[in-house]
PDB file of C-alpha atoms in Angstrom:
ATOM      1  CA  MET R  15      16.538 -25.066 -10.842  1.00 86.00           C
ATOM      2  CA  GLN R  16      17.947 -28.278 -12.220  1.00 89.00           C
ATOM      3  CA  ILE R  17      14.845 -30.244 -11.230  1.00 90.00           C
ATOM      4  CA  ILE R  18      12.733 -27.788 -13.200  1.00 91.00           C
ATOM      5  CA  ARG R  19      15.042 -27.942 -16.219  1.00 89.00           C
ATOM      6  CA  ASP R  20      15.102 -31.735 -16.050  1.00 90.00           C
ATOM      7  CA  HIS R  21      11.323 -31.579 -16.609  1.00 89.00           C
ATOM      8  CA  GLY R  22      11.758 -29.611 -19.819  1.00 89.00           C
ATOM      9  CA  VAL R  23      10.938 -26.201 -18.402  1.00 87.00           C
ATOM     10  CA  GLU R  24      13.267 -23.234 -18.604  1.00 87.00           C
ATOM     11  CA  PRO R  25      12.390 -21.130 -15.564  1.00 86.00           C
ATOM     12  CA  GLU R  26      12.166 -17.374 -15.555  1.00 84.00           C
ATOM     13  CA  VAL R  27      14.322 -16.225 -12.663  1.00 87.00           C
ATOM     14  CA  VAL R  28      13.123 -13.133 -10.837  1.00 87.00           C
ATOM     15  CA  GLU R  29      15.963 -11.346  -9.093  1.00 89.00           C
ATOM     16  CA  TYR R  30      13.856 -10.200  -6.184  1.00 91.00           C
ATOM     17  CA  LEU R  31      16.561  -7.959  -4.675  1.00 90.00           C
ATOM     18  CA  LYS R  32      17.080  -6.047  -7.934  1.00 92.00           C
ATOM     19  CA  ASN R  33      13.346  -5.976  -8.723  1.00 92.00           C
ATOM     20  CA  PRO R  34      11.466  -6.458  -5.451  1.00 93.00           C
ATOM     21  CA  PRO R  35       7.909  -7.732  -5.722  1.00 96.00           C
ATOM     22  CA  THR R  36       5.160  -5.256  -5.027  1.00 97.00           C
ATOM     23  CA  GLU R  37       2.717  -5.626  -2.188  1.00 97.00           C
ATOM     24  CA  SER R  38       0.128  -6.718  -4.745  1.00 98.00           C
ATOM     25  CA  GLU R  39       2.450  -9.376  -6.187  1.00 96.00           C
ATOM     26  CA  ILE R  40       3.170 -10.731  -2.708  1.00 98.00           C
ATOM     27  CA  LYS R  41      -0.567 -10.949  -2.016  1.00 98.00           C
ATOM     28  CA  LYS R  42      -1.018 -12.892  -5.245  1.00 97.00           C
ATOM     29  CA  ILE R  43       1.791 -15.284  -4.299  1.00 96.00           C
ATOM     30  CA  SER R  44       0.248 -15.687  -0.854  1.00 98.00           C
ATOM     31  CA  ASN R  45      -3.041 -16.685  -2.494  1.00 98.00           C
ATOM     32  CA  LEU R  46      -1.324 -19.079  -4.892  1.00 96.00           C
ATOM     33  CA  LEU R  47       0.582 -20.671  -2.017  1.00 97.00           C
ATOM     34  CA  SER R  48      -2.579 -20.743   0.122  1.00 97.00           C
ATOM     35  CA  LEU R  49      -0.427 -19.429   2.947  1.00 97.00           C
ATOM     36  CA  GLU R  50      -0.630 -16.420   5.215  1.00 98.00           C
ATOM     37  CA  PRO R  51       2.427 -14.208   4.798  1.00 98.00           C
ATOM     38  CA  LYS R  52       3.792 -15.260   8.186  1.00 97.00           C
ATOM     39  CA  ARG R  53       4.076 -18.803   6.746  1.00 97.00           C
ATOM     40  CA  PHE R  54       6.576 -17.781   4.057  1.00 97.00           C
ATOM     41  CA  VAL R  55       8.708 -15.235   5.833  1.00 98.00           C
ATOM     42  CA  ARG R  56      12.259 -15.811   7.016  1.00 97.00           C
ATOM     43  CA  THR R  57      12.177 -14.943  10.712  1.00 97.00           C
ATOM     44  CA  ASN R  58      15.916 -15.521  11.111  1.00 97.00           C
ATOM     45  CA  GLU R  59      16.779 -12.937   8.466  1.00 97.00           C
ATOM     46  CA  ASN R  60      18.498  -9.815   9.832  1.00 97.00           C
ATOM     47  CA  ASP R  61      15.979  -7.519   8.119  1.00 97.00           C
ATOM     48  CA  PHE R  62      13.209  -9.328  10.005  1.00 98.00           C
ATOM     49  CA  LYS R  63      14.938  -8.966  13.373  1.00 97.00           C
ATOM     50  CA  GLU R  64      16.343  -5.468  12.935  1.00 97.00           C
ATOM     51  CA  ASN R  65      13.120  -3.870  11.692  1.00 97.00           C
ATOM     52  CA  GLY R  66      10.695  -5.212  14.286  1.00 95.00           C
ATOM     53  CA  LEU R  67       8.723  -7.361  11.875  1.00 97.00           C
ATOM     54  CA  SER R  68       7.937  -9.819  14.655  1.00 97.00           C
ATOM     55  CA  GLU R  69       5.582  -7.184  16.095  1.00 97.00           C
ATOM     56  CA  LYS R  70       3.501  -7.294  12.893  1.00 97.00           C
ATOM     57  CA  ILE R  71       3.747 -11.022  12.112  1.00 97.00           C
ATOM     58  CA  SER R  72       0.041 -11.665  12.702  1.00 97.00           C
ATOM     59  CA  ASP R  73      -1.137  -8.652  10.680  1.00 98.00           C
ATOM     60  CA  ASP R  74      -1.339  -9.908   7.089  1.00 98.00           C
ATOM     61  CA  GLU R  75      -1.729  -6.482   5.487  1.00 98.00           C
ATOM     62  CA  ALA R  76       1.224  -5.082   7.430  1.00 98.00           C
ATOM     63  CA  MET R  77       3.318  -8.110   6.519  1.00 98.00           C
ATOM     64  CA  PHE R  78       2.552  -7.691   2.815  1.00 98.00           C
ATOM     65  CA  ARG R  79       3.793  -4.089   3.032  1.00 98.00           C
ATOM     66  CA  LEU R  80       6.862  -5.069   5.038  1.00 98.00           C
ATOM     67  CA  MET R  81       7.756  -7.970   2.764  1.00 98.00           C
ATOM     68  CA  ALA R  82       7.674  -5.559  -0.177  1.00 97.00           C
ATOM     69  CA  LYS R  83       9.871  -3.125   1.752  1.00 97.00           C
ATOM     70  CA  PHE R  84      12.284  -5.816   3.014  1.00 98.00           C
ATOM     71  CA  PRO R  85      12.269  -8.510   0.298  1.00 97.00           C
ATOM     72  CA  LYS R  86      15.109 -10.472   1.929  1.00 97.00           C
ATOM     73  CA  VAL R  87      12.576 -11.764   4.465  1.00 98.00           C
ATOM     74  CA  ILE R  88      10.563 -13.588   1.790  1.00 97.00           C
ATOM     75  CA  GLU R  89      11.142 -17.334   1.818  1.00 95.00           C
ATOM     76  CA  ARG R  90      12.821 -18.548  -1.310  1.00 93.00           C
ATOM     77  CA  PRO R  91      12.800 -19.963  -3.791  1.00 92.00           C
ATOM     78  CA  ILE R  92       9.141 -19.722  -4.674  1.00 94.00           C
ATOM     79  CA  VAL R  93       8.156 -21.401  -7.907  1.00 92.00           C
ATOM     80  CA  VAL R  94       5.088 -20.014  -9.665  1.00 91.00           C
ATOM     81  CA  SER R  95       3.425 -21.758 -12.578  1.00 87.00           C
ATOM     82  CA  ASP R  96       0.165 -20.410 -13.953  1.00 85.00           C
ATOM     83  CA  ASP R  97      -2.304 -20.555 -11.063  1.00 90.00           C
ATOM     84  CA  ARG R  98      -0.102 -22.516  -8.647  1.00 91.00           C
ATOM     85  CA  ALA R  99       2.914 -21.767  -6.480  1.00 94.00           C
ATOM     86  CA  ILE R 100       5.117 -23.709  -4.116  1.00 94.00           C
ATOM     87  CA  ILE R 101       8.097 -23.027  -1.895  1.00 95.00           C
ATOM     88  CA  GLY R 102      11.105 -24.867  -3.274  1.00 92.00           C
ATOM     89  CA  ARG R 103      12.421 -26.104   0.052  1.00 91.00           C
ATOM     90  CA  PRO R 104      13.267 -28.861   0.026  1.00 92.00           C
ATOM     91  CA  PRO R 105      14.032 -28.726  -3.704  1.00 91.00           C
ATOM     92  CA  GLU R 106      11.882 -31.798  -4.374  1.00 91.00           C
ATOM     93  CA  ASN R 107       8.800 -29.703  -3.541  1.00 92.00           C
ATOM     94  CA  VAL R 108       8.919 -28.281  -7.063  1.00 91.00           C
ATOM     95  CA  LEU R 109       7.903 -31.696  -8.390  1.00 91.00           C
ATOM     96  CA  LYS R 110       4.425 -31.076  -6.934  1.00 90.00           C
ATOM     97  CA  ILE R 111       3.935 -28.145  -9.276  1.00 88.00           C
ATOM     98  CA  LEU R 112       5.505 -29.790 -12.331  1.00 83.00           C
ATOM     99  CA  THR R 113       3.271 -32.845 -12.385  1.00 72.00           C
TER     100      THR R 113
END
């Protein structure tokens, strides 16, 4: 967050647990990231393990549905700016989208 602010941008924070992204929004983020959903899912998250998501990991459409249902499994933070997105881990990754 501070890296973003240091570049003169006040980010809009989406509280994904209070307002989970829809399946459609996750698809859009996937496209912006140029990543399949399995590439930005947290496989060590309890929701991933306890709900059998590993069985669907290679099925993109199923993963979009499951990520919407279990938003804790979505990698975070994800920074979206216009028509680009990046995963903010490590935090310095956000510089790629700010320049």
